[in-house]
Coordinates of C-alpha atoms and ligand atoms in Angstrom, one line a residue:
M1 CA 18.4 11.2 28.1
R2 CA 15.3 12.2 28.3
R3 CA 13.5 10.3 31.8
L4 CA 9.8 9.9 31.9
R5 CA 7.5 8.0 34.1
T6 CA 4.6 6.1 33.8
Q7 CA 2.2 3.4 35.6
V8 CA 2.6 0.4 32.5
A9 CA 5.0 1.1 29.8
I10 CA 3.0 -0.6 26.8
V11 CA 5.1 -1.8 23.9
G12 CA 3.4 -1.8 20.7
A13 CA 0.2 0.1 19.5
G14 CA -1.6 -3.1 17.6
P15 CA -5.5 -4.3 18.9
S16 CA -3.6 -5.4 22.2
G17 CA -1.5 -2.3 23.3
L18 CA -4.1 0.0 22.2
L19 CA -6.9 -1.5 23.8
L20 CA -5.4 -2.3 27.3
S21 CA -4.1 1.7 27.2
H22 CA -7.3 2.7 27.0
L23 CA -8.8 0.0 29.8
L24 CA -6.5 0.7 32.0
A25 CA -7.0 5.1 31.6
L26 CA -11.0 4.1 32.3
R27 CA -9.9 2.8 35.6
G28 CA -7.4 6.1 36.1
I29 CA -4.3 3.8 35.4
D30 CA -1.8 6.4 33.1
S31 CA 0.2 4.4 30.2
I32 CA 2.6 5.3 27.8
V33 CA 2.4 2.8 24.4
L34 CA 5.1 2.8 22.2
E35 CA 5.1 1.4 18.2
Q36 CA 8.2 0.8 16.1
R37 CA 5.7 1.9 12.9
S38 CA 4.2 4.9 11.7
R39 CA 0.2 5.7 12.5
D40 CA -0.4 5.6 9.1
Y41 CA 1.2 2.0 8.6
V42 CA -0.6 0.6 11.6
E43 CA -3.7 2.2 10.3
Q44 CA -3.5 0.5 6.8
R45 CA -2.5 -2.9 8.1
V46 CA -5.0 -5.3 6.5
R47 CA -5.9 -8.2 9.4
A48 CA -8.3 -10.4 10.5
G49 CA -12.1 -9.0 10.6
L50 CA -14.0 -11.2 12.9
L51 CA -15.4 -10.0 16.0
E52 CA -17.4 -12.4 18.6
Q53 CA -19.9 -11.3 20.2
G54 CA -18.0 -11.2 23.7
T55 CA -15.3 -8.7 22.1
V56 CA -18.1 -6.3 20.9
D57 CA -19.1 -6.4 24.2
L58 CA -16.0 -5.5 25.5
L59 CA -15.4 -2.7 23.1
R60 CA -19.2 -1.5 23.6
E61 CA -18.4 -1.5 27.5
A62 CA -15.5 0.6 27.0
G63 CA -16.9 3.3 24.9
L64 CA -15.4 2.3 21.4
A65 CA -18.2 0.6 19.7
D66 CA -20.0 3.5 18.2
R67 CA -18.5 2.9 14.3
L68 CA -18.7 -0.3 15.0
D69 CA -22.2 -0.6 15.8
R70 CA -22.9 1.4 12.5
E71 CA -20.6 -0.2 10.5
G72 CA -20.5 -4.0 11.5
L73 CA -21.6 -6.7 9.8
V74 CA -23.8 -8.6 12.3
H75 CA -23.9 -12.4 11.4
E76 CA -25.7 -15.5 12.4
G77 CA -24.5 -18.3 11.0
F78 CA -22.3 -18.8 8.0
E79 CA -22.0 -21.4 4.6
L80 CA -20.2 -24.3 3.9
R81 CA -19.4 -25.8 0.8
F82 CA -17.8 -29.2 0.5
D83 CA -18.8 -32.6 -1.8
G84 CA -21.1 -30.6 -4.6
S85 CA -23.4 -29.4 -1.5
Q86 CA -24.2 -26.5 0.5
H87 CA -24.6 -26.4 4.0
R88 CA -25.6 -23.8 6.7
L89 CA -24.5 -23.6 10.2
P90 CA -26.8 -21.3 12.1
F91 CA -24.8 -20.7 15.2
T92 CA -26.8 -17.8 16.7
E93 CA -29.8 -20.0 16.6
L94 CA -27.6 -22.6 18.0
T95 CA -25.8 -20.5 20.8
G96 CA -27.7 -17.3 20.9
W97 CA -24.3 -15.4 20.0
T98 CA -23.6 -13.3 16.7
T99 CA -20.5 -12.6 15.2
C100 CA -19.5 -9.1 13.8
M101 CA -17.6 -8.4 10.3
Y102 CA -15.1 -5.5 11.0
G103 CA -11.6 -4.9 9.9
Q104 CA -9.0 -5.2 12.4
Q105 CA -7.4 -2.0 11.1
E106 CA -10.8 0.1 11.8
M107 CA -10.2 -1.2 15.0
V108 CA -7.4 0.2 15.4
K109 CA -8.2 3.6 13.5
D110 CA -11.3 3.8 16.8
L111 CA -8.7 3.0 19.4
I112 CA -6.0 5.4 18.3
R113 CA -8.8 8.3 18.2
A114 CA -10.2 7.2 21.6
R115 CA -6.4 7.6 23.0
E116 CA -5.8 10.9 21.4
A117 CA -9.1 12.1 22.2
A118 CA -8.7 11.2 26.2
G119 CA -5.1 12.6 26.0
G120 CA -3.6 9.5 26.2
Q121 CA 0.4 9.1 25.1
V122 CA 0.8 7.1 21.7
H123 CA 4.1 7.3 20.4
F124 CA 4.7 6.0 16.9
S125 CA 7.6 5.5 14.4
V126 CA 9.8 4.4 17.8
D127 CA 12.9 2.8 17.5
D128 CA 15.5 1.0 19.5
V129 CA 12.6 -0.4 21.9
A130 CA 14.5 -2.1 24.8
P131 CA 12.6 -3.1 28.2
R132 CA 15.0 -3.4 31.4
D133 CA 15.4 -4.7 34.5
V134 CA 11.8 -6.9 33.8
A135 CA 12.8 -8.8 37.0
T136 CA 12.9 -6.3 39.4
T137 CA 10.0 -3.9 41.0
C138 CA 11.3 -0.7 38.9
P139 CA 11.1 -1.6 35.1
R140 CA 12.2 0.7 32.6
V141 CA 12.2 0.6 28.8
R142 CA 14.7 2.2 26.8
C143 CA 13.8 3.7 23.4
T144 CA 14.3 6.4 20.8
I145 CA 11.1 9.0 20.3
A146 CA 12.2 11.6 17.1
G147 CA 15.7 11.1 17.6
D148 CA 16.0 11.9 21.4
A149 CA 17.4 9.0 23.6
V150 CA 14.6 8.3 26.2
E151 CA 14.3 6.2 29.4
I152 CA 10.5 5.6 30.3
A153 CA 10.0 4.1 34.4
A154 CA 7.3 2.2 35.0
D155 CA 5.7 -0.1 37.6
F156 CA 4.7 -2.8 34.8
I157 CA 5.6 -3.6 31.0
A158 CA 2.9 -5.0 28.9
G159 CA 4.7 -6.8 26.1
C160 CA 1.8 -5.9 23.0
D161 CA 4.2 -6.2 20.5
G162 CA 3.3 -9.3 18.1
F163 CA 5.0 -12.1 17.2
H164 CA 8.1 -10.5 16.0
G165 CA 8.3 -8.3 18.9
V166 CA 11.3 -7.6 21.6
C167 CA 9.3 -8.2 24.6
R168 CA 9.2 -11.8 24.6
Q169 CA 12.7 -12.0 23.5
T170 CA 13.9 -10.8 27.1
I171 CA 12.7 -13.6 29.1
P172 CA 15.6 -15.7 29.6
A173 CA 14.8 -19.0 27.6
G174 CA 14.9 -21.4 31.0
A175 CA 11.8 -19.3 32.6
V176 CA 9.5 -20.3 29.7
T177 CA 8.1 -23.6 27.4
T178 CA 7.7 -22.6 24.4
Y179 CA 5.0 -25.0 21.9
E180 CA 5.2 -24.5 18.0
H181 CA 3.5 -25.9 15.1
V182 CA 4.0 -25.1 11.5
Y183 CA 1.0 -26.1 8.7
P184 CA 2.4 -27.0 5.2
F185 CA 0.3 -24.6 3.5
A186 CA -0.8 -20.7 3.6
W187 CA -3.4 -18.7 2.7
L188 CA -3.4 -15.9 -0.1
G189 CA -5.7 -12.9 1.1
I190 CA -7.0 -10.6 -1.0
L191 CA -9.1 -7.4 -0.3
A192 CA -11.3 -6.3 -3.2
A193 CA -13.0 -3.2 -4.0
V194 CA -16.3 -5.0 -5.1
P195 CA -19.4 -5.9 -3.0
P196 CA -19.3 -9.3 -1.5
S197 CA -20.7 -11.9 -3.7
T198 CA -22.6 -13.5 -0.4
V199 CA -24.3 -12.3 2.7
E200 CA -23.0 -14.7 4.8
L201 CA -19.3 -16.5 5.2
L202 CA -18.5 -19.0 3.0
Y203 CA -16.1 -21.8 3.7
A204 CA -15.5 -23.9 0.9
V205 CA -13.7 -27.1 0.9
H206 CA -12.5 -28.4 -2.3
E207 CA -9.9 -31.0 -3.7
R208 CA -7.7 -28.2 -4.9
G209 CA -8.1 -26.4 -1.7
F210 CA -9.5 -24.7 1.1
A211 CA -11.4 -21.1 -0.2
L212 CA -13.1 -18.5 2.0
H213 CA -15.4 -15.4 1.2
S214 CA -15.5 -13.1 3.9
M215 CA -16.0 -9.5 3.7
R216 CA -15.2 -5.9 5.7
S217 CA -18.1 -3.9 4.3
P218 CA -20.8 -4.1 1.6
A219 CA -18.7 -2.9 -0.5
I220 CA -15.3 -4.5 0.3
S221 CA -14.8 -7.9 -0.2
R222 CA -11.9 -10.2 1.8
L223 CA -11.2 -13.4 0.2
Y224 CA -8.9 -16.4 0.8
L225 CA -7.2 -19.4 -1.1
Q226 CA -4.9 -22.0 0.4
V227 CA -1.9 -22.1 -1.0
A228 CA 1.5 -23.2 -1.1
P229 CA 4.0 -22.2 2.1
A230 CA 6.0 -19.3 0.6
E231 CA 3.8 -18.9 -2.6
P232 CA 5.1 -16.5 -4.9
L233 CA 2.7 -13.5 -5.3
A234 CA 4.2 -12.8 -8.5
D235 CA 2.3 -16.2 -9.5
W236 CA -0.6 -14.9 -9.2
P237 CA -2.0 -12.0 -11.3
D238 CA -5.5 -11.1 -10.7
H239 CA -7.1 -13.2 -13.2
R240 CA -5.4 -16.3 -11.8
I241 CA -6.7 -15.6 -8.5
W242 CA -10.5 -14.8 -9.3
A243 CA -10.5 -17.8 -11.7
E244 CA -9.4 -20.1 -8.9
L245 CA -11.9 -18.5 -6.3
R246 CA -14.2 -19.6 -8.8
T247 CA -13.6 -22.9 -9.2
R248 CA -13.4 -23.5 -5.5
F249 CA -16.1 -21.9 -4.7
A250 CA -18.3 -23.7 -7.4
L251 CA -21.1 -26.1 -6.8
D252 CA -22.1 -26.9 -10.5
G253 CA -19.7 -25.9 -13.1
E254 CA -18.3 -22.5 -12.4
E255 CA -19.4 -20.0 -9.8
A256 CA -20.6 -16.4 -10.7
L257 CA -18.5 -14.1 -8.4
N258 CA -18.3 -10.6 -8.1
E259 CA -14.7 -9.6 -9.4
G260 CA -13.3 -6.2 -8.8
P261 CA -9.7 -4.1 -8.3
I262 CA -7.6 -5.8 -5.8
L263 CA -6.7 -3.6 -3.2
S264 CA -4.4 -5.6 -0.9
R265 CA -2.8 -9.4 -1.7
S266 CA -0.3 -10.8 1.0
V267 CA 0.4 -14.9 1.8
T268 CA -0.1 -15.4 5.4
E269 CA 2.1 -18.4 6.9
M270 CA -0.4 -20.7 9.2
R271 CA 1.5 -21.5 12.1
S272 CA 0.6 -21.8 16.0
F273 CA 2.7 -20.6 18.5
A274 CA 2.5 -20.3 22.8
M275 CA 4.5 -20.0 25.5
E276 CA 3.9 -20.7 29.4
P277 CA 3.9 -18.5 31.3
M278 CA 2.8 -15.4 29.7
Q279 CA 4.8 -13.3 32.4
Y280 CA 8.5 -12.9 33.5
G281 CA 8.4 -10.8 36.9
R282 CA 7.3 -7.6 35.9
L283 CA 6.7 -7.7 32.1
F284 CA 3.3 -9.2 31.0
L285 CA 3.0 -10.3 27.5
A286 CA -0.6 -10.3 25.3
G287 CA -1.8 -11.2 22.1
D288 CA 0.5 -12.1 19.4
A289 CA 3.7 -11.4 21.8
A290 CA 2.7 -14.5 23.6
H291 CA 0.5 -16.9 20.9
I292 CA -0.3 -17.0 17.5
V293 CA -2.9 -19.4 15.9
P294 CA -3.4 -20.3 12.4
P295 CA -6.2 -17.7 11.1
S296 CA -8.8 -20.7 10.2
A297 CA -11.1 -19.8 13.1
A298 CA -10.3 -16.0 13.6
K299 CA -9.1 -16.6 17.0
G300 CA -6.3 -14.4 16.9
L301 CA -7.6 -10.8 17.6
N302 CA -10.3 -12.3 19.9
L303 CA -7.9 -14.2 22.4
A304 CA -5.9 -11.2 22.1
A305 CA -9.0 -9.0 23.4
A306 CA -9.7 -11.5 26.2
D307 CA -5.6 -11.2 27.5
V308 CA -5.8 -7.8 27.9
R309 CA -9.1 -7.2 29.6
V310 CA -7.8 -10.2 32.4
L311 CA -4.4 -8.0 32.8
A312 CA -6.5 -4.8 32.9
A313 CA -8.9 -6.3 35.9
A314 CA -5.6 -7.6 37.4
L315 CA -3.8 -4.5 36.9
T316 CA -6.9 -2.5 38.6
V317 CA -7.1 -4.7 41.5
W318 CA -3.7 -3.9 41.8
Y319 CA -3.6 -0.4 42.0
A320 CA -6.8 -0.3 43.9
E321 CA -6.3 -2.5 46.2
G322 CA -2.6 -3.7 46.5
R323 CA -4.2 -7.2 45.8
P324 CA -1.0 -9.3 43.6
D325 CA -3.4 -12.2 43.4
L326 CA -4.7 -11.3 40.0
L327 CA -1.4 -10.5 38.3
E328 CA -0.2 -13.5 39.5
G329 CA -2.7 -15.7 38.3
Y330 CA -2.8 -13.9 34.8
S331 CA -0.8 -16.4 32.8
R332 CA -3.3 -19.2 34.0
V333 CA -6.6 -17.5 33.0
C334 CA -5.1 -16.7 29.7
L335 CA -3.7 -19.9 29.1
A336 CA -6.7 -21.9 29.6
A337 CA -8.8 -19.6 26.8
M338 CA -5.6 -19.7 25.0
W339 CA -5.1 -23.2 24.6
Q340 CA -9.0 -23.8 23.5
G341 CA -9.1 -21.5 20.9
Q342 CA -5.4 -23.2 19.7
E343 CA -7.4 -26.7 20.0
F344 CA -10.7 -25.0 17.8
S345 CA -8.0 -23.0 15.1
A346 CA -6.3 -26.6 14.9
V347 CA -9.4 -28.6 14.6
M348 CA -10.8 -26.0 12.0
T349 CA -7.7 -26.2 10.1
S350 CA -7.7 -29.7 9.6
L351 CA -11.5 -30.0 8.5
L352 CA -11.2 -27.3 6.0
H353 CA -7.5 -28.2 4.4
R354 CA -6.1 -30.6 2.0
F355 CA -3.0 -31.4 3.2
P356 CA -0.1 -32.1 0.8
D357 CA 0.4 -35.6 2.1
E358 CA -2.6 -37.2 2.5
D359 CA -3.8 -40.0 1.4
R360 CA -7.5 -41.0 0.1
Y361 CA -8.5 -42.4 3.2
A362 CA -8.1 -39.1 5.1
V363 CA -10.0 -36.9 2.6
K364 CA -13.0 -39.8 3.1
L365 CA -12.2 -39.1 7.2
R366 CA -12.1 -35.1 6.4
Q367 CA -15.8 -35.7 4.9
A368 CA -17.1 -37.7 7.1
R369 CA -16.3 -35.2 10.1
L370 CA -17.9 -32.5 7.9
R371 CA -21.0 -34.5 7.4
D372 CA -21.3 -34.7 10.7
L373 CA -21.1 -31.3 11.6
V374 CA -23.7 -30.2 9.0
T375 CA -26.6 -33.3 10.2
S376 CA -25.8 -33.7 13.9
R377 CA -26.7 -30.6 15.9
A378 CA -24.9 -31.7 19.0
A379 CA -22.0 -31.4 16.9
A380 CA -23.1 -28.5 14.9
T381 CA -23.8 -26.7 18.8
A382 CA -20.1 -27.7 20.0
F383 CA -18.6 -26.5 16.8
A384 CA -20.7 -23.2 17.0
E385 CA -19.9 -22.7 20.9
Q386 CA -16.6 -22.3 20.2
Y387 CA -16.8 -20.2 17.0
V388 CA -18.8 -17.4 18.4
G389 CA -16.6 -17.8 21.9
L390 CA -19.5 -18.9 23.9
A391 CA -17.2 -21.9 24.8
R392 CA -14.4 -19.6 26.2
T393 CA -16.9 -18.2 28.9
R394 CA -17.6 -21.5 30.7
L395 CA -13.9 -22.0 31.5
T396 CA -13.3 -21.7 34.6
G397 CA -15.9 -19.5 37.1
A398 CA -14.7 -16.2 38.3
A399 CA -11.9 -16.3 36.1
G400 CA -14.3 -17.1 32.7
A401 CA -16.1 -14.0 33.8
A402 CA -12.9 -11.7 33.3
L403 CA -12.5 -13.5 30.1
S404 CA -16.0 -12.7 28.2
A405 CA -18.3 -9.6 28.8
R406 CA -21.1 -11.8 29.0
P407 CA -22.1 -14.3 31.7
A408 CA -22.3 -18.1 30.8
Q409 CA -25.0 -19.1 29.3
R410 CA -26.3 -22.5 30.5
Ligands
APR1 N1 9.0 -2.1 19.6 C1 7.6 -1.2 19.2 N2 6.3 -1.9 18.7 C2 7.1 -3.2 18.2 C3 8.1 -3.6 18.1 C4 9.0 -3.3 18.9 N3 10.3 -4.0 19.1 N4 7.8 -5.0 17.4 C5 6.6 -4.8 16.9 N5 5.7 -3.7 17.5 C6 4.2 -3.4 17.1 C7 3.9 -3.7 15.5 O1 4.7 -2.7 14.7 C8 2.4 -3.9 15.9 O2 2.0 -2.3 15.4 O3 3.7 -4.1 18.1 C9 2.5 -4.4 17.8 C10 1.7 -5.8 17.7 O4 0.3 -5.8 16.8 P1 -0.2 -7.0 16.1 O5 0.9 -7.6 15.4 O6 -1.4 -6.5 16.1 O7 -0.4 -7.9 17.8 P2 -1.8 -7.9 18.6 O8 -2.1 -6.0 19.3 O9 -1.7 -8.6 19.8 O10 -2.9 -7.9 17.8 C11 -3.7 -9.1 17.9 O11 -4.8 -10.8 16.4 O12 -6.0 -11.1 14.5 C12 -4.7 -11.3 15.1 O13 -2.1 -11.3 13.9 C13 -3.9 -10.6 14.4 O14 -2.5 -8.5 14.6 C14 -3.9 -9.1 15.6 C15 -3.6 -10.0 16.4
PHB2 C1 -11.5 -12.7 7.8 O1 -12.6 -12.5 7.4 O2 -10.3 -12.1 7.9 C2 -11.8 -14.0 8.2 C3 -13.3 -14.7 8.4 C4 -13.4 -15.7 9.0 C5 -12.3 -16.6 9.3 C6 -10.9 -16.5 9.3 C7 -11.4 -14.8 8.3 O3 -12.5 -17.9 9.7

């Protein structure tokens, strides 16, 4: 067995694990990242794409935003269609904050290159990852790297291994409380090689179900359709996807949509999951490993970045000053932000989707809520503050400051 030693062993090379490794390296803290998939797989995996301004600022401060600043599409509002009419929610006018469209896999590519350039240790295609002794001061990770059995001794283990990872499973059941909610619908998402038909994101609430027109670049569109859970992709040939999108985006008859080759397609379940606390002994969970939200409000990636920011700051204080208080408070700080993100994701999910068992009364209530959003500046501002991530910065004084790169605005 090969034996290695590092300060922080990080399981998972998604956005959480890679960003944590990078932020720690900036503060002189050594880490080893262990990823079960190949580099190619993690770089090509199509996921989220909306970065809040606070997330962009964090990446910029960490020297990770050169390409993001060149290629990211900065947005100042979105379009909302319901009940046969179109409205704009000007979130930047209401909050001062923007969002940025930049594919998660592009962010992952940038992070991997940055770790590579700095001589960071990121191992791909690692098998049998098993955290050990996490309740002691000498935690270890066993794994298989290129066919060799390896044991990594560390001061801390960061579980950044997503919803299906192993780290959460190593925590004894009685030590955490979990919360879960599954929605009775899913999203069919496509990435298409076609210029977006809209400049800003377009959220369409339709009697046949929700549809979203998003984008990744001036040449790549990202579109979503609400479908039944576990909908077979085989039932959705290209022409049916485009026809359904046209119908749901239509204001008057059929909408003209730019159509092009579909590069990838997948069905995403709509689920919420949370656990309290997000740490056990020397194991700290971050991002999807600790919580997931339905994709409606695009909060998953931004909450992951918020966790990692807090964890990196807490580890820095521990190594620099020997103070454990920030590490001890890690869950408390992250959970406040996480529950705010859960709540807004649930609000946006219920505002946009048709529920299979709902009655006509529920439909009318949703329309009233939507109308309020586009006619009341107070309602629109409260919504926009959540949407752009500004609300998160106001949570709790100093703890809030650790959650976002930008100071609270009022
Ligand atoms: N061993 C090693 N790596 C693992 C293991 C394991 N047993 N299990 C999972 N992984 C890896 C996955 O292959 C993946 O690359 O951990 C990584 C987790 O990455 P993500 O699932 O992307 O989670 P995270 O980094 O927290 O990113 C936040 O925000 O928008 C959402 O879901 C979206 O992925 C995004 C998330
Ligand atoms: C996306 O582009 O993937 C996206 C954008 C906005 C959302 C959800 C998903 O609200």
